[in-house]
mmCIF file of C-alpha atoms (C1' of nucleotides) in Angstrom:
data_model
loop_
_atom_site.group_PDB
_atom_site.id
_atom_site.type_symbol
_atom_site.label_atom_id
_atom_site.label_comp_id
_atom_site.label_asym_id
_atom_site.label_seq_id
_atom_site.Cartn_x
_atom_site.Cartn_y
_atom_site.Cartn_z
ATOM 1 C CA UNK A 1 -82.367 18.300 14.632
ATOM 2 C CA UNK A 2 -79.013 19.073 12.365
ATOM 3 C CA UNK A 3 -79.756 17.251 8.842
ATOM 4 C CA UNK A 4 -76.905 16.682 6.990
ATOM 5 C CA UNK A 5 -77.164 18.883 3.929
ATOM 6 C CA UNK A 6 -75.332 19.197 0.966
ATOM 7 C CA UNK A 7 -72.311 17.946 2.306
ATOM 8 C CA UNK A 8 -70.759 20.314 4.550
ATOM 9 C CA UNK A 9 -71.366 18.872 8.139
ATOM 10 C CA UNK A 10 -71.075 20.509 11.479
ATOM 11 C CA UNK A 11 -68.440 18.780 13.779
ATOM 12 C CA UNK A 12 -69.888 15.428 14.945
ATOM 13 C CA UNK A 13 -70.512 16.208 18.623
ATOM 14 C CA UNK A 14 -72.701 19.244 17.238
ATOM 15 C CA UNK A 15 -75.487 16.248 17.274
ATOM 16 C CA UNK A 16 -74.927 15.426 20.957
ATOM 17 C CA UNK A 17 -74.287 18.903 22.316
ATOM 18 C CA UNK A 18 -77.483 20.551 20.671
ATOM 19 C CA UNK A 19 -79.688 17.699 22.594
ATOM 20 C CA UNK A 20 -77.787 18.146 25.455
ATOM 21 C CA UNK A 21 -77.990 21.686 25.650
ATOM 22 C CA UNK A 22 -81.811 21.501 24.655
ATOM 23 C CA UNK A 23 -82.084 18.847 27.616
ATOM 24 C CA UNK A 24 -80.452 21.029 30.281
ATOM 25 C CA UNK A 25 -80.370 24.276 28.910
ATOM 26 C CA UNK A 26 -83.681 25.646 30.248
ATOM 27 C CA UNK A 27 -84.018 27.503 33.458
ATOM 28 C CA UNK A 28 -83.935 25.129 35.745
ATOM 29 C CA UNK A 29 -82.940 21.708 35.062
ATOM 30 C CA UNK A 30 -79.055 22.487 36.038
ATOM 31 C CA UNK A 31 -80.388 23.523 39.786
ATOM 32 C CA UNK A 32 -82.228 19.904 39.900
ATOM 33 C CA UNK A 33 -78.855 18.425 38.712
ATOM 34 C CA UNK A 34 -76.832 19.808 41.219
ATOM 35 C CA UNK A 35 -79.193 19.563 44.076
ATOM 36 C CA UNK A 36 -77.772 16.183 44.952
ATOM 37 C CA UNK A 37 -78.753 13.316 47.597
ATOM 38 C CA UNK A 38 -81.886 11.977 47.483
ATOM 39 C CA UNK A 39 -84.714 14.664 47.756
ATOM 40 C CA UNK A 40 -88.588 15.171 48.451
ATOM 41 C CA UNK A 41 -90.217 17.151 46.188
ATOM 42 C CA UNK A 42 -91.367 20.018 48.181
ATOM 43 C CA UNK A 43 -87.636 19.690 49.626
ATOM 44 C CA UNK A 44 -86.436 20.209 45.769
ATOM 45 C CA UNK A 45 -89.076 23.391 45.982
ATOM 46 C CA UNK A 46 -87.340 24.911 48.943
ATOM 47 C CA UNK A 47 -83.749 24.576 48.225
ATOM 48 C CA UNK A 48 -84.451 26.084 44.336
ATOM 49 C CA UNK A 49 -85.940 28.917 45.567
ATOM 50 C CA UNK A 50 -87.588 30.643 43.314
ATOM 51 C CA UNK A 51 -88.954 28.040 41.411
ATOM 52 C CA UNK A 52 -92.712 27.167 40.936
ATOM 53 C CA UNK A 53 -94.714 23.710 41.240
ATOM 54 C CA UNK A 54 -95.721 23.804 37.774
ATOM 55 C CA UNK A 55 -92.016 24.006 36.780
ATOM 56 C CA UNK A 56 -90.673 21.645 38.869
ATOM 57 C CA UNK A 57 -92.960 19.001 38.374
ATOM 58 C CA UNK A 58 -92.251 19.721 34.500
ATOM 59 C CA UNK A 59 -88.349 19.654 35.316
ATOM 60 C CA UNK A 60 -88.410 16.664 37.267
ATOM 61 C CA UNK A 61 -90.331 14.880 34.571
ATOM 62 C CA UNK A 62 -87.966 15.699 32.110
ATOM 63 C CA UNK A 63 -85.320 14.719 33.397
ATOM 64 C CA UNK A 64 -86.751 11.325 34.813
ATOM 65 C CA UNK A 65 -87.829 10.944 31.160
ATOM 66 C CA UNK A 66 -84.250 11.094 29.988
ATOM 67 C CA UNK A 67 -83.036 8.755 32.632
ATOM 68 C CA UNK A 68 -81.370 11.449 34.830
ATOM 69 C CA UNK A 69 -83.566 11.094 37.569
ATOM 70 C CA UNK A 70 -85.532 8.534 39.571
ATOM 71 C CA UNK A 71 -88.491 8.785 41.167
ATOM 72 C CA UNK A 72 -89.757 7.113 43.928
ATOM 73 C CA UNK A 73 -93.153 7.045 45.036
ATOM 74 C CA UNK A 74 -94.269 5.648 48.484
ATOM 75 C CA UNK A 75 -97.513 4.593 48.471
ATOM 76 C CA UNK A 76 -98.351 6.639 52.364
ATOM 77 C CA UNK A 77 -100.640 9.001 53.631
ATOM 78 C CA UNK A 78 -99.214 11.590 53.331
ATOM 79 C CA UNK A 79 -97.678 10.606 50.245
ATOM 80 C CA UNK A 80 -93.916 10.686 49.843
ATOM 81 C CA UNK A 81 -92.237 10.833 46.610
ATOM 82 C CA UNK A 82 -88.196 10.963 46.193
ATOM 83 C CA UNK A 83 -86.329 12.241 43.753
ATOM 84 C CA UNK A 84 -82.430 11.035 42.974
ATOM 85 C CA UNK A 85 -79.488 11.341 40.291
ATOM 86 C CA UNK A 86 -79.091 8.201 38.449
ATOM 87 C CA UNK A 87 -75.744 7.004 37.859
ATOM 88 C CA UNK A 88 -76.386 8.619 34.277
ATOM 89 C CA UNK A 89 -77.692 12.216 35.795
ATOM 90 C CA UNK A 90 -74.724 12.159 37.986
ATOM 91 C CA UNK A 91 -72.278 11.394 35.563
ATOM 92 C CA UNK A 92 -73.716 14.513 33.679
ATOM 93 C CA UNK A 93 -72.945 16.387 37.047
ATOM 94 C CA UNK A 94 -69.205 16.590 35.888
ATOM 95 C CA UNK A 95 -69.202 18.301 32.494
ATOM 96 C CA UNK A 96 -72.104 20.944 33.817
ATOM 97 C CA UNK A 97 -69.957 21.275 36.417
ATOM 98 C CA UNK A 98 -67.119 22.495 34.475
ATOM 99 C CA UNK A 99 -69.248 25.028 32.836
ATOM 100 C CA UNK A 100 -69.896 26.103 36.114
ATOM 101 C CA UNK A 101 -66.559 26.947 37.170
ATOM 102 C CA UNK A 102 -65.350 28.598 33.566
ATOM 103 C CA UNK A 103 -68.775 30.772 34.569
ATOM 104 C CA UNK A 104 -67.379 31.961 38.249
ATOM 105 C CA UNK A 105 -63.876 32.725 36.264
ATOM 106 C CA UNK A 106 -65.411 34.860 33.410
ATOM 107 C CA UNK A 107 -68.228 36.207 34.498
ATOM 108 C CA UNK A 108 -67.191 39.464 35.508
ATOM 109 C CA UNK A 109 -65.514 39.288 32.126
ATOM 110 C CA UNK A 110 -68.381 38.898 30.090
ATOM 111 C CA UNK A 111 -69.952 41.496 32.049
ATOM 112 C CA UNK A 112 -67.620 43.839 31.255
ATOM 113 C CA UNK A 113 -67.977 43.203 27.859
ATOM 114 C CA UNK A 114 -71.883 43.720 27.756
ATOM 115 C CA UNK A 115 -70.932 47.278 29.358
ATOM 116 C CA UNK A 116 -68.551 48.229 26.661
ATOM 117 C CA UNK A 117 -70.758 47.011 24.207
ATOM 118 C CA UNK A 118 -74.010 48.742 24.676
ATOM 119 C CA UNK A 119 -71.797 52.173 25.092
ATOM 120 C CA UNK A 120 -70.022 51.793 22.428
ATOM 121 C CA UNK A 121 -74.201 51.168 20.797
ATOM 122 C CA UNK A 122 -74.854 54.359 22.653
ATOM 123 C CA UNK A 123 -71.968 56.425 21.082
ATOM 124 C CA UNK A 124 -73.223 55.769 17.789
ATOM 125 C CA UNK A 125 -76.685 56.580 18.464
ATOM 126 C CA UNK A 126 -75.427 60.241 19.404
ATOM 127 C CA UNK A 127 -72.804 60.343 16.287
ATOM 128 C CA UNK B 1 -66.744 23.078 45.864
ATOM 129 C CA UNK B 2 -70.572 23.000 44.190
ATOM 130 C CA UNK B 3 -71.222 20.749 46.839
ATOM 131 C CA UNK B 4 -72.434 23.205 49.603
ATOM 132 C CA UNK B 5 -75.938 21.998 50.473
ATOM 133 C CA UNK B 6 -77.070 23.184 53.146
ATOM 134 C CA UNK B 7 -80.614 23.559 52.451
ATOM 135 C CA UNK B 8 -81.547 27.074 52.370
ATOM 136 C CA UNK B 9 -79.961 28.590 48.977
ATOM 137 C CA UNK B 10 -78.469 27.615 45.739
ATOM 138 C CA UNK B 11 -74.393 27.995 45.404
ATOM 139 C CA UNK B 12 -73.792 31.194 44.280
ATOM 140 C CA UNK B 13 -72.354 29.590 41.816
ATOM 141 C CA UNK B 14 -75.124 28.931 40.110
ATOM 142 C CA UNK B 15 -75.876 32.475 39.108
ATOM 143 C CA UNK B 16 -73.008 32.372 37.285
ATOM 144 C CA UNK B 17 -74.076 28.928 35.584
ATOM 145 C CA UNK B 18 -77.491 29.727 34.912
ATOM 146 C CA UNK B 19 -75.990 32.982 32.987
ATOM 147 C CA UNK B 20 -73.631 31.190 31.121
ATOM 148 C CA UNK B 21 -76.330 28.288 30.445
ATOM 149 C CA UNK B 22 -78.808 31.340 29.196
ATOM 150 C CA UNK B 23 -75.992 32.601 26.759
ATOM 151 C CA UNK B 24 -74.811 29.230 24.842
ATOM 152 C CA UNK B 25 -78.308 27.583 25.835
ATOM 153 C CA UNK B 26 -79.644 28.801 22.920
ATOM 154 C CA UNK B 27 -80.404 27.124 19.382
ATOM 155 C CA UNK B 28 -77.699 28.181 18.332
ATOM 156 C CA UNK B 29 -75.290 30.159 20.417
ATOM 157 C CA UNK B 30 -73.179 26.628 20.672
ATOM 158 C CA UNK B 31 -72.559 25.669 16.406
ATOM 159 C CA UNK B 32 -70.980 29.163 16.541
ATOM 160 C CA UNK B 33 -68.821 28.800 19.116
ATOM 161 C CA UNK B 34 -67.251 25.230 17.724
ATOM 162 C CA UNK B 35 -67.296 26.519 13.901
ATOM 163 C CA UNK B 36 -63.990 28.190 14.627
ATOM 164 C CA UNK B 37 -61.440 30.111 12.435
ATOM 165 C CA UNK B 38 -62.255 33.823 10.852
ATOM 166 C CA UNK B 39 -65.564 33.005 8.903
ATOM 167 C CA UNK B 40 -67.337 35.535 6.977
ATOM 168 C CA UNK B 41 -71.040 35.887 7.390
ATOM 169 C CA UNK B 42 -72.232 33.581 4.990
ATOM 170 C CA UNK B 43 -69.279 31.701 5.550
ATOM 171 C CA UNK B 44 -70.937 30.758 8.619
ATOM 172 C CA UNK B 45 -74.705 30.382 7.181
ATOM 173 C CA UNK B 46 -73.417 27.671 5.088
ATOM 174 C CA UNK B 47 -71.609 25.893 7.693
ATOM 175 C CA UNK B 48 -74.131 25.643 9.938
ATOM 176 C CA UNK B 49 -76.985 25.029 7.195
ATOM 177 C CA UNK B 50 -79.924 25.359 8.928
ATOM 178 C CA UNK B 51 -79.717 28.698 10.542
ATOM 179 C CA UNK B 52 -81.623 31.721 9.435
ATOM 180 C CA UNK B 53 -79.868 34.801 7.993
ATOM 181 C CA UNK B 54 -81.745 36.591 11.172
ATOM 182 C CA UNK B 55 -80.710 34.016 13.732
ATOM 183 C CA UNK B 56 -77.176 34.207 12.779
ATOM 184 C CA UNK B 57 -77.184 37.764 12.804
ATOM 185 C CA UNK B 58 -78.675 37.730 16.245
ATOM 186 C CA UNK B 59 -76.729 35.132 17.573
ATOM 187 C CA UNK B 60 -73.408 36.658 16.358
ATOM 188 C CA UNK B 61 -74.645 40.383 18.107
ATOM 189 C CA UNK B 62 -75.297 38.134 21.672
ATOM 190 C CA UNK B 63 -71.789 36.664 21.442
ATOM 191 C CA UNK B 64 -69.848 39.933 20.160
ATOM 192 C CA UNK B 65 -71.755 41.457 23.181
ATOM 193 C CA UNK B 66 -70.656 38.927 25.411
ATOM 194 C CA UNK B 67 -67.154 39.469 24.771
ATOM 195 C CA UNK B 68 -66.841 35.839 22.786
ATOM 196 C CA UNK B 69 -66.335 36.874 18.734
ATOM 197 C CA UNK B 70 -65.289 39.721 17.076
ATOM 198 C CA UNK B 71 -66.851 41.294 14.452
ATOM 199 C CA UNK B 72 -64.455 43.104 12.061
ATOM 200 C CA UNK B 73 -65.532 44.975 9.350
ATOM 201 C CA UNK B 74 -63.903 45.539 6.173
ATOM 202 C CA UNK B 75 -65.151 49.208 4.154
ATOM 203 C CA UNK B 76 -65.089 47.132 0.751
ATOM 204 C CA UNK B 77 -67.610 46.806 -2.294
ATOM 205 C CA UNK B 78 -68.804 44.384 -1.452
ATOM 206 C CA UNK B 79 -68.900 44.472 2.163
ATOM 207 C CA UNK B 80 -66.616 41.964 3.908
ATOM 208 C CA UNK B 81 -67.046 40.930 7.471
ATOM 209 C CA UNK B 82 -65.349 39.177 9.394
ATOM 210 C CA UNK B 83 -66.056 36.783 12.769
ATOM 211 C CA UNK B 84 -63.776 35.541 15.078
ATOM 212 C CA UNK B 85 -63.545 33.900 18.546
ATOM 213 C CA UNK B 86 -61.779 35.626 21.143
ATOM 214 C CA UNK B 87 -59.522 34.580 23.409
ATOM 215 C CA UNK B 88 -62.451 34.402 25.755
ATOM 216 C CA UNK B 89 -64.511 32.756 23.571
ATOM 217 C CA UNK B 90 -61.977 30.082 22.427
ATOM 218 C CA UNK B 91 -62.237 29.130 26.069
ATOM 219 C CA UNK B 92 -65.400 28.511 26.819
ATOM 220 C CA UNK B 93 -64.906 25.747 23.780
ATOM 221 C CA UNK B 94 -63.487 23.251 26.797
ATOM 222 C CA UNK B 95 -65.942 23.526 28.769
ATOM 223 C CA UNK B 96 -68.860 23.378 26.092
ATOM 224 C CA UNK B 97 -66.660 20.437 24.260
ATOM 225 C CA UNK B 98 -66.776 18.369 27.438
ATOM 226 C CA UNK B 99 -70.050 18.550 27.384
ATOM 227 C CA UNK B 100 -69.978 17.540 23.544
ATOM 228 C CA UNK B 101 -68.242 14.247 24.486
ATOM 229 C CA UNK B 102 -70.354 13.805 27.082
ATOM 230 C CA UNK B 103 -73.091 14.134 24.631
ATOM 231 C CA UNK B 104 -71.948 11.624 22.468
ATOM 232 C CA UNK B 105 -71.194 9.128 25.264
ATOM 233 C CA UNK B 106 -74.590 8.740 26.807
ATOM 234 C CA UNK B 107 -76.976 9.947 24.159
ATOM 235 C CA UNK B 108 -77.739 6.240 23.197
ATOM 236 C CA UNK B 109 -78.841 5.857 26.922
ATOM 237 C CA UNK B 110 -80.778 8.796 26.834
ATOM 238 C CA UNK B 111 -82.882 7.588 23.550
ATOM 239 C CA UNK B 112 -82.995 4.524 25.358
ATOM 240 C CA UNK B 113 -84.090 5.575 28.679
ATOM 241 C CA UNK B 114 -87.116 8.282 26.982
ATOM 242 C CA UNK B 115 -88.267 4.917 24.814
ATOM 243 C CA UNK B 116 -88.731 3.178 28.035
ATOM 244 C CA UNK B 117 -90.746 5.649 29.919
ATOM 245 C CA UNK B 118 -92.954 6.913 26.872
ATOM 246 C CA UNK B 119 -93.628 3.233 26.855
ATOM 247 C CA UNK B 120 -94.549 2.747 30.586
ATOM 248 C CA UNK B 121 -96.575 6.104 30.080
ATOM 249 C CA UNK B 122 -98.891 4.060 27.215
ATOM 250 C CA UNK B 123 -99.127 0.915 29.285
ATOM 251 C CA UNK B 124 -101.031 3.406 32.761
ATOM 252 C CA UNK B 125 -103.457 4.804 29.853
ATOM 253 C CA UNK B 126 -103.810 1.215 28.582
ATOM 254 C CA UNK B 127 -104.586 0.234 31.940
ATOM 255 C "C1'" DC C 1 -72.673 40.634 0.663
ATOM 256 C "C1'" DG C 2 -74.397 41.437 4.980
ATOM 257 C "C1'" DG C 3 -77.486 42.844 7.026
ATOM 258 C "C1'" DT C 4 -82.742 45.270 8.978
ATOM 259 C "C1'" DA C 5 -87.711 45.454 9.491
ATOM 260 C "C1'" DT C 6 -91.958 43.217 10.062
ATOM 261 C "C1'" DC C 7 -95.198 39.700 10.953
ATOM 262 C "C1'" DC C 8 -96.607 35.415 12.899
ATOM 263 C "C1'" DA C 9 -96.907 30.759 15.196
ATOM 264 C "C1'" DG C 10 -95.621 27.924 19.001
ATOM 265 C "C1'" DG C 11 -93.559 26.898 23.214
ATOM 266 C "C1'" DA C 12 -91.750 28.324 27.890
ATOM 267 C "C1'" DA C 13 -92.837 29.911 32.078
ATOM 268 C "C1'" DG C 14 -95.593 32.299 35.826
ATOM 269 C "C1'" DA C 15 -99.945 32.717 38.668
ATOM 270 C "C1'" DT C 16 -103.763 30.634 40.399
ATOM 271 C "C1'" DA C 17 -107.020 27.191 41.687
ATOM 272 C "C1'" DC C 18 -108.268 22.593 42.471
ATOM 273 C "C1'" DT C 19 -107.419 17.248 43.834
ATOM 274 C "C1'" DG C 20 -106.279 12.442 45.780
ATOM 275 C "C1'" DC D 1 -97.710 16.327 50.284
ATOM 276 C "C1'" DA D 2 -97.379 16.130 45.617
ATOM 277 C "C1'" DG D 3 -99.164 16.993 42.179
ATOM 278 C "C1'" DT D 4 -102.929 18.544 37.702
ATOM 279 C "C1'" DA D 5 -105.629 21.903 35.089
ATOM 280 C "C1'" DT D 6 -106.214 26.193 33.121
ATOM 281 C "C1'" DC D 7 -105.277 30.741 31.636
ATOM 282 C "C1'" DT D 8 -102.178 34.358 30.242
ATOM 283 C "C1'" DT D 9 -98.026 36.551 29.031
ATOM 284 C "C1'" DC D 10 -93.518 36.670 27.155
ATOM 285 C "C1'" DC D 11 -90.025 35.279 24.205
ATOM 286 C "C1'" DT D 12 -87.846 32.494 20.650
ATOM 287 C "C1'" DG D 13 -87.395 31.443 16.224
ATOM 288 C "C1'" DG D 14 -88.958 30.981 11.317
ATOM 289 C "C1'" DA D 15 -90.546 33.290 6.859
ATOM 290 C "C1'" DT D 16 -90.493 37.040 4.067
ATOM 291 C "C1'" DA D 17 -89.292 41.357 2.092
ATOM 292 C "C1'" DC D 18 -86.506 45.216 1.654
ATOM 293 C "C1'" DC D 19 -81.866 48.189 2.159
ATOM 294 C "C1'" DG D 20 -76.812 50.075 1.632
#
DNA sequence: CGGTATCCAGGAAGATACTG
DNA sequence: CAGTATCTTCCTGGATACCG
């Protein structure tokens, strides 16, 4: 995704973070990652709340794809299938985590910001 | 803390993630934040080669809005302007940089682990 | 130099219906 | 129960051209 060109390169981890980011950056793979223990799928549905099949079934494949989660099928009528964290999508748990708990301290920050932004976008309009 | 499961809703936390996710999710929202010191606009084109003039532009307006760079403009022939992280901004680089190293410690396994199941997806058509 | 304005292609995501 | 298939809509992001 970042070629090297003409010399000037981005900071190393620029590689890593953009996949990373990419990987759990869309709506809802965070929720799957922190929805831990092991987990039926229409359990998954239920505690995400707001989620639909289509999504999660895309999610869930994503993220079993990059070795995050496992998934367990049990060949029974009706059929069971379980979803866990690898040892790999719970390690990620930590770092998302974090980024979780700068978001609950800033938050209201950022919001205020947004407000003063868009008035100050306002002002000028009337000027 | 994040742990709270029981079963009906997310953490409320996870508003708060799922913002923050939306806001350095992005292509590029991230290259910004670690390209750090005052950069002029083209400054920053070039050091993040790759980027188009209207992404950057956009990019830049998201995180001014959001309370993470400045955007100081000099009156001058030519025009001079300036971007800058904010306090703010500077600290959401921990966070985002923890996920960096994360990145860079488990990407091989995540190469690894999509090679694996792209190959067990050929072998069920094969079959 | 530092932008805007406009157009366009492709993917993300929702709703719905059907299946083993 | 745990999905797939299909259709549609929205948004992101790239290319291009012009402006102060």
């Amino acid at each position: 995704m970042l070629e090297r060109r003409n010399g000037i390169d981005l900071p190393s981890d620029c590689q890593g973070s953009g996949a990373v980011l990419a990987r759990i950056g869309d709506k809802w793979s965070v929720l799957v990652l922190l929805a831990d223990g092991p987990m039926r799928f229409n359990e998954l549905k239920r505690k995400i709340a707001g989620i639909s099949q289509r999504m999660l079934t895309r999610t869930l494949r994503g993220l079993e794809r990059d070795g995050l989660v496992t998934r367990t099928v049990y060949g029974t009528i009706p059929p069971r299938v379980d979803y866990a964290l690898t040892c790999l999508g719970h390690s990620l748990r930590t770092p998302v985590e974090a980024l979780g708990l700068w978001a609950i301290a800033h938050l209201p920050a950022i919001e205020q910001a947004r407000q003063a932004f868009d008035l100050r976008g306002k002002k000028e309009l009337g000027a």
